[in-house]
Amino acid sequence: MIWQGRLDGEELLYHRIFQRVREESDYGNISHNDFVIHGFAVDEGVKRNNGRTGAKEAPDFIRKNMSNFPVILPDFSLLDFGNITCNDSDLEKTQKYLCDKVAKVLQNRGKSIVLGGGHEVTYAHYSGIRKAFPDQKIGIINIDAHFDNRQPENGIGASSGTGFWQIAQEGEIHSLHIGIQKNSNTLKLFDTAHQLKMKYILADELFFENLPSIYERINELADSVDHLYLTICMDVFNAAIAPGVSASAYNGIFADSVFLHFYRHILKNKKLLALDVAEVNPAFDIQERTARLAASLVNEWFMI
């Protein structure tokens, strides 16, 4: 049993997340503002991108680390629709499957959470939002060291590094990428970002005195779209706090007060309706630090 934790009592004031999770299979049971989880137990895209595989094992590790957090808001409700897997290497079919599930969540006015899995989850999650709101403008905030805007290679296809290129092929892209590392993206990827009008904030720009500018950039995107989708690649974080990822970063960012200021600013936006965490790799994690951090990032949304 994954959803378990310390039982202090059954009264609402004692509740922890494991006491409020409902495992579901019927999308008709979703109510307005329910948080709805899908696990994307897939790392085929990481494999295609020559990354360290193992992220497909992450969803249950993240659930486990979410379980014992206290419930802060009295009307909190969390539904878990289980894991989606890719056992036949057909990533495209699996992405379409998640897309359809996410669309059902949003059409029933739930809030979509996906626990990755590789960052190939981005294209699938975004596609589900787009399917639910085909005529509305969707803004994407990507907290990541990488642009993930590679063009798919012939004979290989889509991967964990192609999501934003794929999205851009379907129309104008509205995105802000926070935490981009100069040593993690070639000049070609920067050039592609500029051509596709992908806005970005470098990791070097994430310091306290620059928070007003960061807020302004976030607000600028949010004000220009109808809905917001937040995707977090755990390899944006320093290897000391996130060792269990597909591509570790010695100079990644920290989940410090600066990060939490702008992260919570995003979560407070009423247009936010979908969030995912990607690239947690339990095979390389230490003391489940990365899974715990990913769980904490999701839990922040539960407290807003």
PDB file of C-alpha atoms in Angstrom:
ATOM      1  CA  MET A   1       0.000   0.000   0.000  1.00  0.00           C
ATOM      2  CA  ILE A   2       1.570   3.290  -1.142  1.00  0.00           C
ATOM      3  CA  TRP A   3      -0.727   5.850   0.479  1.00  0.00           C
ATOM      4  CA  GLN A   4       0.063   5.474   4.174  1.00  0.00           C
ATOM      5  CA  GLY A   5       1.510   7.551   6.984  1.00  0.00           C
ATOM      6  CA  ARG A   6       1.254   8.520  10.630  1.00  0.00           C
ATOM      7  CA  LEU A   7      -2.305   8.326  11.925  1.00  0.00           C
ATOM      8  CA  ASP A   8      -2.825  11.000  14.584  1.00  0.00           C
ATOM      9  CA  GLY A   9      -6.616  10.834  14.474  1.00  0.00           C
ATOM     10  CA  GLU A  10      -9.650  10.786  12.214  1.00  0.00           C
ATOM     11  CA  GLU A  11     -10.831  14.336  12.913  1.00  0.00           C
ATOM     12  CA  LEU A  12     -10.170  16.841  10.120  1.00  0.00           C
ATOM     13  CA  LEU A  13      -7.600  18.754  12.154  1.00  0.00           C
ATOM     14  CA  TYR A  14      -5.406  15.636  12.307  1.00  0.00           C
ATOM     15  CA  HIS A  15      -5.584  14.708   8.653  1.00  0.00           C
ATOM     16  CA  ARG A  16      -2.593  13.934   6.477  1.00  0.00           C
ATOM     17  CA  ILE A  17      -2.720  13.492   2.724  1.00  0.00           C
ATOM     18  CA  PHE A  18      -2.948   9.688   2.813  1.00  0.00           C
ATOM     19  CA  GLN A  19      -6.242  10.044   4.697  1.00  0.00           C
ATOM     20  CA  ARG A  20      -7.758  12.200   1.982  1.00  0.00           C
ATOM     21  CA  VAL A  21      -6.719  10.312  -1.159  1.00  0.00           C
ATOM     22  CA  ARG A  22      -9.386   8.449  -3.087  1.00  0.00           C
ATOM     23  CA  GLU A  23      -8.241   5.895  -5.658  1.00  0.00           C
ATOM     24  CA  GLU A  24     -10.482   6.302  -8.697  1.00  0.00           C
ATOM     25  CA  SER A  25     -11.202   4.998 -12.177  1.00  0.00           C
ATOM     26  CA  ASP A  26     -14.379   6.911 -13.077  1.00  0.00           C
ATOM     27  CA  TYR A  27     -13.717  10.411 -14.379  1.00  0.00           C
ATOM     28  CA  GLY A  28     -17.366  11.259 -13.794  1.00  0.00           C
ATOM     29  CA  ASN A  29     -16.607  11.314 -10.061  1.00  0.00           C
ATOM     30  CA  ILE A  30     -14.329  14.361 -10.354  1.00  0.00           C
ATOM     31  CA  SER A  31     -15.718  17.481  -8.702  1.00  0.00           C
ATOM     32  CA  HIS A  32     -14.808  21.121  -9.253  1.00  0.00           C
ATOM     33  CA  ASN A  33     -11.289  21.897  -7.952  1.00  0.00           C
ATOM     34  CA  ASP A  34     -10.430  18.290  -7.057  1.00  0.00           C
ATOM     35  CA  PHE A  35      -6.731  17.593  -7.474  1.00  0.00           C
ATOM     36  CA  VAL A  36      -6.339  14.606  -9.785  1.00  0.00           C
ATOM     37  CA  ILE A  37      -3.159  12.524 -10.081  1.00  0.00           C
ATOM     38  CA  HIS A  38      -1.918  10.358 -12.915  1.00  0.00           C
ATOM     39  CA  GLY A  39       1.424   8.631 -12.708  1.00  0.00           C
ATOM     40  CA  PHE A  40       3.384   8.732 -15.974  1.00  0.00           C
ATOM     41  CA  ALA A  41       5.528   5.640 -15.390  1.00  0.00           C
ATOM     42  CA  VAL A  42       7.428   6.139 -18.625  1.00  0.00           C
ATOM     43  CA  ASP A  43      11.028   6.886 -19.569  1.00  0.00           C
ATOM     44  CA  GLU A  44      11.068   5.753 -23.192  1.00  0.00           C
ATOM     45  CA  GLY A  45      11.721   9.382 -24.155  1.00  0.00           C
ATOM     46  CA  VAL A  46      14.720   9.532 -21.832  1.00  0.00           C
ATOM     47  CA  LYS A  47      16.062   6.369 -23.437  1.00  0.00           C
ATOM     48  CA  ARG A  48      15.642   7.889 -26.896  1.00  0.00           C
ATOM     49  CA  ASN A  49      17.424  11.031 -25.668  1.00  0.00           C
ATOM     50  CA  ASN A  50      20.409   9.016 -24.390  1.00  0.00           C
ATOM     51  CA  GLY A  51      19.647   9.857 -20.753  1.00  0.00           C
ATOM     52  CA  ARG A  52      19.892   7.634 -17.679  1.00  0.00           C
ATOM     53  CA  THR A  53      16.794   5.468 -17.621  1.00  0.00           C
ATOM     54  CA  GLY A  54      14.892   4.634 -14.443  1.00  0.00           C
ATOM     55  CA  ALA A  55      12.422   7.529 -14.222  1.00  0.00           C
ATOM     56  CA  LYS A  56       9.525   5.213 -15.026  1.00  0.00           C
ATOM     57  CA  GLU A  57       9.792   3.918 -11.445  1.00  0.00           C
ATOM     58  CA  ALA A  58       9.321   7.387  -9.938  1.00  0.00           C
ATOM     59  CA  PRO A  59       5.537   7.949  -9.584  1.00  0.00           C
ATOM     60  CA  ASP A  60       5.069   5.578  -6.646  1.00  0.00           C
ATOM     61  CA  PHE A  61       8.168   6.954  -4.884  1.00  0.00           C
ATOM     62  CA  ILE A  62       6.736  10.458  -5.171  1.00  0.00           C
ATOM     63  CA  ARG A  63       3.338   9.277  -3.903  1.00  0.00           C
ATOM     64  CA  LYS A  64       5.004   7.638  -0.923  1.00  0.00           C
ATOM     65  CA  ASN A  65       6.774  10.874  -0.045  1.00  0.00           C
ATOM     66  CA  MET A  66       3.576  12.903  -0.446  1.00  0.00           C
ATOM     67  CA  SER A  67       1.534  10.677   1.833  1.00  0.00           C
ATOM     68  CA  ASN A  68       2.507  12.030   5.238  1.00  0.00           C
ATOM     69  CA  PHE A  69       2.235  15.763   4.556  1.00  0.00           C
ATOM     70  CA  PRO A  70      -0.453  17.413   6.706  1.00  0.00           C
ATOM     71  CA  VAL A  71      -3.621  18.662   5.055  1.00  0.00           C
ATOM     72  CA  ILE A  72      -3.723  22.455   5.365  1.00  0.00           C
ATOM     73  CA  LEU A  73      -6.953  23.421   3.605  1.00  0.00           C
ATOM     74  CA  PRO A  74     -10.201  21.905   4.939  1.00  0.00           C
ATOM     75  CA  ASP A  75     -11.786  21.347   1.513  1.00  0.00           C
ATOM     76  CA  PHE A  76      -8.749  19.542   0.098  1.00  0.00           C
ATOM     77  CA  SER A  77      -9.614  16.561  -2.117  1.00  0.00           C
ATOM     78  CA  LEU A  78      -7.180  14.312  -4.009  1.00  0.00           C
ATOM     79  CA  LEU A  79      -8.097  11.604  -6.518  1.00  0.00           C
ATOM     80  CA  ASP A  80      -5.532   9.094  -7.781  1.00  0.00           C
ATOM     81  CA  PHE A  81      -6.122   7.448 -11.173  1.00  0.00           C
ATOM     82  CA  GLY A  82      -3.037   5.233 -11.028  1.00  0.00           C
ATOM     83  CA  ASN A  83      -0.115   4.851 -13.419  1.00  0.00           C
ATOM     84  CA  ILE A  84       0.187   4.932 -17.185  1.00  0.00           C
ATOM     85  CA  THR A  85       2.945   2.698 -18.563  1.00  0.00           C
ATOM     86  CA  CYS A  86       4.710   2.194 -21.878  1.00  0.00           C
ATOM     87  CA  ASN A  87       5.545  -1.482 -22.161  1.00  0.00           C
ATOM     88  CA  ASP A  88       5.823  -1.687 -25.959  1.00  0.00           C
ATOM     89  CA  SER A  89       8.197   1.272 -26.554  1.00  0.00           C
ATOM     90  CA  ASP A  90       5.350   3.090 -28.341  1.00  0.00           C
ATOM     91  CA  LEU A  91       5.856   6.468 -26.692  1.00  0.00           C
ATOM     92  CA  GLU A  92       3.516   8.275 -29.059  1.00  0.00           C
ATOM     93  CA  LYS A  93       0.602   5.987 -28.206  1.00  0.00           C
ATOM     94  CA  THR A  94       1.305   6.381 -24.487  1.00  0.00           C
ATOM     95  CA  GLN A  95       1.447  10.171 -24.778  1.00  0.00           C
ATOM     96  CA  LYS A  96      -1.903  10.129 -26.571  1.00  0.00           C
ATOM     97  CA  TYR A  97      -3.337   7.980 -23.776  1.00  0.00           C
ATOM     98  CA  LEU A  98      -2.257  10.475 -21.104  1.00  0.00           C
ATOM     99  CA  CYS A  99      -3.526  13.331 -23.272  1.00  0.00           C
ATOM    100  CA  ASP A 100      -7.019  11.821 -23.333  1.00  0.00           C
ATOM    101  CA  LYS A 101      -7.012  11.238 -19.563  1.00  0.00           C
ATOM    102  CA  VAL A 102      -5.884  14.794 -18.785  1.00  0.00           C
ATOM    103  CA  ALA A 103      -8.585  16.210 -21.057  1.00  0.00           C
ATOM    104  CA  LYS A 104     -11.225  14.297 -19.093  1.00  0.00           C
ATOM    105  CA  VAL A 105      -9.899  15.699 -15.812  1.00  0.00           C
ATOM    106  CA  LEU A 106     -10.032  19.282 -17.039  1.00  0.00           C
ATOM    107  CA  GLN A 107     -13.395  18.893 -18.740  1.00  0.00           C
ATOM    108  CA  ASN A 108     -14.742  17.827 -15.341  1.00  0.00           C
ATOM    109  CA  ARG A 109     -13.137  20.953 -13.796  1.00  0.00           C
ATOM    110  CA  GLY A 110     -10.469  19.111 -11.843  1.00  0.00           C
ATOM    111  CA  LYS A 111      -6.839  20.207 -11.474  1.00  0.00           C
ATOM    112  CA  SER A 112      -4.395  17.945 -13.268  1.00  0.00           C
ATOM    113  CA  ILE A 113      -1.231  16.629 -11.613  1.00  0.00           C
ATOM    114  CA  VAL A 114       1.094  14.210 -13.384  1.00  0.00           C
ATOM    115  CA  LEU A 115       3.972  12.475 -11.648  1.00  0.00           C
ATOM    116  CA  GLY A 116       6.743  11.564 -14.097  1.00  0.00           C
ATOM    117  CA  GLY A 117       8.472   9.808 -15.560  1.00  0.00           C
ATOM    118  CA  GLY A 118      10.613  11.428 -18.181  1.00  0.00           C
ATOM    119  CA  HIS A 119      10.070  14.964 -19.448  1.00  0.00           C
ATOM    120  CA  GLU A 120       8.348  13.527 -22.502  1.00  0.00           C
ATOM    121  CA  VAL A 121       5.366  14.021 -20.192  1.00  0.00           C
ATOM    122  CA  THR A 122       5.317  17.693 -21.237  1.00  0.00           C
ATOM    123  CA  TYR A 123       3.995  17.131 -24.740  1.00  0.00           C
ATOM    124  CA  ALA A 124       1.393  14.656 -23.478  1.00  0.00           C
ATOM    125  CA  HIS A 125       0.197  16.866 -20.624  1.00  0.00           C
ATOM    126  CA  TYR A 126       0.044  19.974 -22.802  1.00  0.00           C
ATOM    127  CA  SER A 127      -1.845  18.043 -25.487  1.00  0.00           C
ATOM    128  CA  GLY A 128      -4.480  17.084 -22.925  1.00  0.00           C
ATOM    129  CA  ILE A 129      -4.940  20.704 -21.886  1.00  0.00           C
ATOM    130  CA  ARG A 130      -5.183  21.752 -25.517  1.00  0.00           C
ATOM    131  CA  LYS A 131      -7.761  19.029 -26.171  1.00  0.00           C
ATOM    132  CA  ALA A 132      -9.857  20.262 -23.248  1.00  0.00           C
ATOM    133  CA  PHE A 133      -9.570  23.914 -24.316  1.00  0.00           C
ATOM    134  CA  PRO A 134      -9.004  23.864 -28.096  1.00  0.00           C
ATOM    135  CA  ASP A 135      -9.916  27.498 -28.674  1.00  0.00           C
ATOM    136  CA  GLN A 136      -8.091  29.041 -25.729  1.00  0.00           C
ATOM    137  CA  LYS A 137      -4.534  30.214 -25.240  1.00  0.00           C
ATOM    138  CA  ILE A 138      -2.368  28.025 -22.990  1.00  0.00           C
ATOM    139  CA  GLY A 139       0.724  29.389 -21.291  1.00  0.00           C
ATOM    140  CA  ILE A 140       3.500  27.047 -20.177  1.00  0.00           C
ATOM    141  CA  ILE A 141       6.000  27.739 -17.402  1.00  0.00           C
ATOM    142  CA  ASN A 142       8.878  25.298 -17.593  1.00  0.00           C
ATOM    143  CA  ILE A 143      11.253  25.217 -14.622  1.00  0.00           C
ATOM    144  CA  ASP A 144      14.169  23.422 -16.211  1.00  0.00           C
ATOM    145  CA  ALA A 145      17.859  23.609 -17.015  1.00  0.00           C
ATOM    146  CA  HIS A 146      17.072  22.643 -20.630  1.00  0.00           C
ATOM    147  CA  PHE A 147      14.897  24.094 -23.389  1.00  0.00           C
ATOM    148  CA  ASP A 148      13.723  20.649 -24.549  1.00  0.00           C
ATOM    149  CA  ASN A 149      13.283  22.074 -28.035  1.00  0.00           C
ATOM    150  CA  ARG A 150      15.314  19.581 -30.045  1.00  0.00           C
ATOM    151  CA  GLN A 151      13.971  18.476 -33.386  1.00  0.00           C
ATOM    152  CA  PRO A 152      13.177  14.727 -33.365  1.00  0.00           C
ATOM    153  CA  GLU A 153      15.911  12.648 -34.968  1.00  0.00           C
ATOM    154  CA  ASN A 154      15.105  10.544 -38.003  1.00  0.00           C
ATOM    155  CA  GLY A 155      14.535   6.959 -37.019  1.00  0.00           C
ATOM    156  CA  ILE A 156      14.228   7.826 -33.331  1.00  0.00           C
ATOM    157  CA  GLY A 157      11.254  10.162 -33.068  1.00  0.00           C
ATOM    158  CA  ALA A 158      10.070  12.221 -30.130  1.00  0.00           C
ATOM    159  CA  SER A 159      12.014  12.106 -26.876  1.00  0.00           C
ATOM    160  CA  SER A 160      12.280  13.790 -23.494  1.00  0.00           C
ATOM    161  CA  GLY A 161      14.150  16.617 -25.236  1.00  0.00           C
ATOM    162  CA  THR A 162      11.684  17.414 -28.038  1.00  0.00           C
ATOM    163  CA  GLY A 163       8.515  18.474 -26.221  1.00  0.00           C
ATOM    164  CA  PHE A 164       8.606  22.194 -26.899  1.00  0.00           C
ATOM    165  CA  TRP A 165       9.599  21.718 -30.534  1.00  0.00           C
ATOM    166  CA  GLN A 166       6.568  19.440 -30.927  1.00  0.00           C
ATOM    167  CA  ILE A 167       4.277  21.961 -29.253  1.00  0.00           C
ATOM    168  CA  ALA A 168       5.568  24.740 -31.504  1.00  0.00           C
ATOM    169  CA  GLN A 169       4.712  22.715 -34.615  1.00  0.00           C
ATOM    170  CA  GLU A 170       1.028  22.915 -33.664  1.00  0.00           C
ATOM    171  CA  GLY A 171       0.856  26.696 -33.451  1.00  0.00           C
ATOM    172  CA  GLU A 172       2.285  29.689 -31.656  1.00  0.00           C
ATOM    173  CA  ILE A 173       3.961  28.745 -28.400  1.00  0.00           C
ATOM    174  CA  HIS A 174       3.484  30.779 -25.214  1.00  0.00           C
ATOM    175  CA  SER A 175       6.159  29.704 -22.765  1.00  0.00           C
ATOM    176  CA  LEU A 176       8.531  30.944 -20.093  1.00  0.00           C
ATOM    177  CA  HIS A 177      11.519  28.765 -19.179  1.00  0.00           C
ATOM    178  CA  ILE A 178      13.036  29.407 -15.761  1.00  0.00           C
ATOM    179  CA  GLY A 179      16.432  28.073 -14.680  1.00  0.00           C
ATOM    180  CA  ILE A 180      17.993  27.643 -18.112  1.00  0.00           C
ATOM    181  CA  GLN A 181      21.692  26.750 -17.933  1.00  0.00           C
ATOM    182  CA  LYS A 182      24.198  28.020 -20.499  1.00  0.00           C
ATOM    183  CA  ASN A 183      26.258  24.868 -20.109  1.00  0.00           C
ATOM    184  CA  SER A 184      23.260  22.608 -20.755  1.00  0.00           C
ATOM    185  CA  ASN A 185      22.080  24.016 -24.097  1.00  0.00           C
ATOM    186  CA  THR A 186      23.980  24.413 -27.349  1.00  0.00           C
ATOM    187  CA  LEU A 187      23.886  27.636 -29.353  1.00  0.00           C
ATOM    188  CA  LYS A 188      21.540  25.829 -31.737  1.00  0.00           C
ATOM    189  CA  LEU A 189      19.033  25.268 -28.923  1.00  0.00           C
ATOM    190  CA  PHE A 190      19.257  28.923 -27.867  1.00  0.00           C
ATOM    191  CA  ASP A 191      18.750  29.917 -31.496  1.00  0.00           C
ATOM    192  CA  THR A 192      15.737  27.622 -31.785  1.00  0.00           C
ATOM    193  CA  ALA A 193      14.305  29.145 -28.605  1.00  0.00           C
ATOM    194  CA  HIS A 194      14.618  32.621 -30.104  1.00  0.00           C
ATOM    195  CA  GLN A 195      13.095  31.554 -33.409  1.00  0.00           C
ATOM    196  CA  LEU A 196      10.143  29.932 -31.627  1.00  0.00           C
ATOM    197  CA  LYS A 197       9.782  32.994 -29.345  1.00  0.00           C
ATOM    198  CA  MET A 198      10.338  30.936 -26.212  1.00  0.00           C
ATOM    199  CA  LYS A 199      10.986  33.370 -23.357  1.00  0.00           C
ATOM    200  CA  TYR A 200      13.502  32.370 -20.703  1.00  0.00           C
ATOM    201  CA  ILE A 201      15.223  33.323 -17.461  1.00  0.00           C
ATOM    202  CA  LEU A 202      18.725  31.985 -16.929  1.00  0.00           C
ATOM    203  CA  ALA A 203      19.640  30.182 -13.719  1.00  0.00           C
ATOM    204  CA  ASP A 204      22.185  32.971 -13.140  1.00  0.00           C
ATOM    205  CA  GLU A 205      19.324  35.469 -12.932  1.00  0.00           C
ATOM    206  CA  LEU A 206      17.616  33.729 -10.005  1.00  0.00           C
ATOM    207  CA  PHE A 207      18.713  35.856  -7.078  1.00  0.00           C
ATOM    208  CA  PHE A 208      16.800  37.830  -4.460  1.00  0.00           C
ATOM    209  CA  GLU A 209      17.376  41.332  -5.849  1.00  0.00           C
ATOM    210  CA  ASN A 210      15.994  40.176  -9.203  1.00  0.00           C
ATOM    211  CA  LEU A 211      12.680  38.848  -7.859  1.00  0.00           C
ATOM    212  CA  PRO A 212      10.659  41.896  -9.048  1.00  0.00           C
ATOM    213  CA  SER A 213      11.832  41.253 -12.595  1.00  0.00           C
ATOM    214  CA  ILE A 214      11.075  37.534 -12.298  1.00  0.00           C
ATOM    215  CA  TYR A 215       7.564  38.293 -11.035  1.00  0.00           C
ATOM    216  CA  GLU A 216       7.081  40.688 -13.928  1.00  0.00           C
ATOM    217  CA  ARG A 217       8.088  38.069 -16.479  1.00  0.00           C
ATOM    218  CA  ILE A 218       5.746  35.501 -14.921  1.00  0.00           C
ATOM    219  CA  ASN A 219       2.868  37.986 -14.810  1.00  0.00           C
ATOM    220  CA  GLU A 220       3.497  39.019 -18.396  1.00  0.00           C
ATOM    221  CA  LEU A 221       2.980  35.445 -19.570  1.00  0.00           C
ATOM    222  CA  ALA A 222       0.020  34.780 -17.282  1.00  0.00           C
ATOM    223  CA  ASP A 223      -1.785  37.956 -18.346  1.00  0.00           C
ATOM    224  CA  SER A 224      -1.448  37.024 -22.019  1.00  0.00           C
ATOM    225  CA  VAL A 225      -3.056  33.556 -21.815  1.00  0.00           C
ATOM    226  CA  ASP A 226      -6.285  31.896 -20.710  1.00  0.00           C
ATOM    227  CA  HIS A 227      -4.783  28.970 -18.792  1.00  0.00           C
ATOM    228  CA  LEU A 228      -1.429  28.126 -17.205  1.00  0.00           C
ATOM    229  CA  TYR A 229       0.438  24.836 -17.129  1.00  0.00           C
ATOM    230  CA  LEU A 230       3.521  24.411 -14.926  1.00  0.00           C
ATOM    231  CA  THR A 231       6.082  21.699 -15.654  1.00  0.00           C
ATOM    232  CA  ILE A 232       9.142  21.064 -13.475  1.00  0.00           C
ATOM    233  CA  CYS A 233      12.143  19.066 -14.579  1.00  0.00           C
ATOM    234  CA  MET A 234      13.960  17.971 -11.448  1.00  0.00           C
ATOM    235  CA  ASP A 235      17.337  18.233 -13.156  1.00  0.00           C
ATOM    236  CA  VAL A 236      17.063  22.009 -12.756  1.00  0.00           C
ATOM    237  CA  PHE A 237      18.096  21.500  -9.123  1.00  0.00           C
ATOM    238  CA  ASN A 238      21.590  21.109  -7.749  1.00  0.00           C
ATOM    239  CA  ALA A 239      22.804  17.528  -7.507  1.00  0.00           C
ATOM    240  CA  ALA A 240      23.188  17.947  -3.731  1.00  0.00           C
ATOM    241  CA  ILE A 241      19.421  18.162  -3.279  1.00  0.00           C
ATOM    242  CA  ALA A 242      18.328  16.293  -6.409  1.00  0.00           C
ATOM    243  CA  PRO A 243      20.861  13.530  -7.102  1.00  0.00           C
ATOM    244  CA  GLY A 244      18.254  11.159  -8.527  1.00  0.00           C
ATOM    245  CA  VAL A 245      17.622  12.573 -11.991  1.00  0.00           C
ATOM    246  CA  SER A 246      18.306  11.529 -15.563  1.00  0.00           C
ATOM    247  CA  ALA A 247      20.940  14.272 -16.064  1.00  0.00           C
ATOM    248  CA  SER A 248      22.385  15.667 -12.822  1.00  0.00           C
ATOM    249  CA  ALA A 249      23.541  19.298 -12.501  1.00  0.00           C
ATOM    250  CA  TYR A 250      26.468  20.249 -10.283  1.00  0.00           C
ATOM    251  CA  ASN A 251      25.524  23.929 -10.592  1.00  0.00           C
ATOM    252  CA  GLY A 252      21.744  23.601 -10.533  1.00  0.00           C
ATOM    253  CA  ILE A 253      19.497  25.866  -8.506  1.00  0.00           C
ATOM    254  CA  PHE A 254      18.422  25.293  -4.900  1.00  0.00           C
ATOM    255  CA  ALA A 255      14.932  25.167  -3.409  1.00  0.00           C
ATOM    256  CA  ASP A 256      15.803  28.210  -1.330  1.00  0.00           C
ATOM    257  CA  SER A 257      13.797  31.281  -0.353  1.00  0.00           C
ATOM    258  CA  VAL A 258      14.287  32.892  -3.778  1.00  0.00           C
ATOM    259  CA  PHE A 259      12.955  29.825  -5.538  1.00  0.00           C
ATOM    260  CA  LEU A 260      10.013  29.474  -3.149  1.00  0.00           C
ATOM    261  CA  HIS A 261       9.076  33.141  -3.591  1.00  0.00           C
ATOM    262  CA  PHE A 262       8.634  32.920  -7.346  1.00  0.00           C
ATOM    263  CA  TYR A 263       7.386  29.320  -7.248  1.00  0.00           C
ATOM    264  CA  ARG A 264       4.549  30.175  -4.871  1.00  0.00           C
ATOM    265  CA  HIS A 265       3.832  33.260  -6.951  1.00  0.00           C
ATOM    266  CA  ILE A 266       3.141  30.925  -9.891  1.00  0.00           C
ATOM    267  CA  LEU A 267       1.028  28.553  -7.798  1.00  0.00           C
ATOM    268  CA  LYS A 268      -1.175  31.405  -6.563  1.00  0.00           C
ATOM    269  CA  ASN A 269      -2.217  32.338 -10.088  1.00  0.00           C
ATOM    270  CA  LYS A 270      -5.884  31.441 -10.612  1.00  0.00           C
ATOM    271  CA  LYS A 271      -5.193  30.444 -14.211  1.00  0.00           C
ATOM    272  CA  LEU A 272      -2.990  27.514 -13.166  1.00  0.00           C
ATOM    273  CA  LEU A 273      -4.802  24.246 -13.834  1.00  0.00           C
ATOM    274  CA  ALA A 274      -2.067  21.680 -14.446  1.00  0.00           C
ATOM    275  CA  LEU A 275       1.292  20.763 -12.920  1.00  0.00           C
ATOM    276  CA  ASP A 276       3.782  17.965 -13.386  1.00  0.00           C
ATOM    277  CA  VAL A 277       7.173  16.924 -12.022  1.00  0.00           C
ATOM    278  CA  ALA A 278       9.517  15.009 -14.292  1.00  0.00           C
ATOM    279  CA  GLU A 279      12.857  13.207 -14.401  1.00  0.00           C
ATOM    280  CA  VAL A 280      12.930  11.822 -10.851  1.00  0.00           C
ATOM    281  CA  ASN A 281      15.094   8.712 -11.175  1.00  0.00           C
ATOM    282  CA  PRO A 282      14.954   6.458  -8.093  1.00  0.00           C
ATOM    283  CA  ALA A 283      17.832   4.316  -9.387  1.00  0.00           C
ATOM    284  CA  PHE A 284      20.222   7.204  -8.736  1.00  0.00           C
ATOM    285  CA  ASP A 285      18.475   8.862  -5.791  1.00  0.00           C
ATOM    286  CA  ILE A 286      20.077   9.128  -2.361  1.00  0.00           C
ATOM    287  CA  GLN A 287      17.798   8.743   0.679  1.00  0.00           C
ATOM    288  CA  GLU A 288      14.888   9.541  -1.676  1.00  0.00           C
ATOM    289  CA  ARG A 289      15.946  13.220  -1.631  1.00  0.00           C
ATOM    290  CA  THR A 290      14.790  13.897  -5.178  1.00  0.00           C
ATOM    291  CA  ALA A 291      11.474  12.100  -4.749  1.00  0.00           C
ATOM    292  CA  ARG A 292      10.913  13.998  -1.495  1.00  0.00           C
ATOM    293  CA  LEU A 293      11.672  17.318  -3.164  1.00  0.00           C
ATOM    294  CA  ALA A 294       9.309  16.522  -6.041  1.00  0.00           C
ATOM    295  CA  ALA A 295       6.606  15.544  -3.542  1.00  0.00           C
ATOM    296  CA  SER A 296       7.164  18.804  -1.646  1.00  0.00           C
ATOM    297  CA  LEU A 297       6.794  20.848  -4.830  1.00  0.00           C
ATOM    298  CA  VAL A 298       3.444  19.216  -5.567  1.00  0.00           C
ATOM    299  CA  ASN A 299       2.369  19.657  -1.960  1.00  0.00           C
ATOM    300  CA  GLU A 300       3.000  23.408  -2.210  1.00  0.00           C
ATOM    301  CA  TRP A 301       0.039  23.624  -4.594  1.00  0.00           C
ATOM    302  CA  PHE A 302      -2.158  21.855  -2.036  1.00  0.00           C
ATOM    303  CA  MET A 303      -1.494  24.653   0.471  1.00  0.00           C
ATOM    304  CA  ILE A 304      -2.369  27.648  -1.733  1.00  0.00           C
TER     305      ILE A 304
END
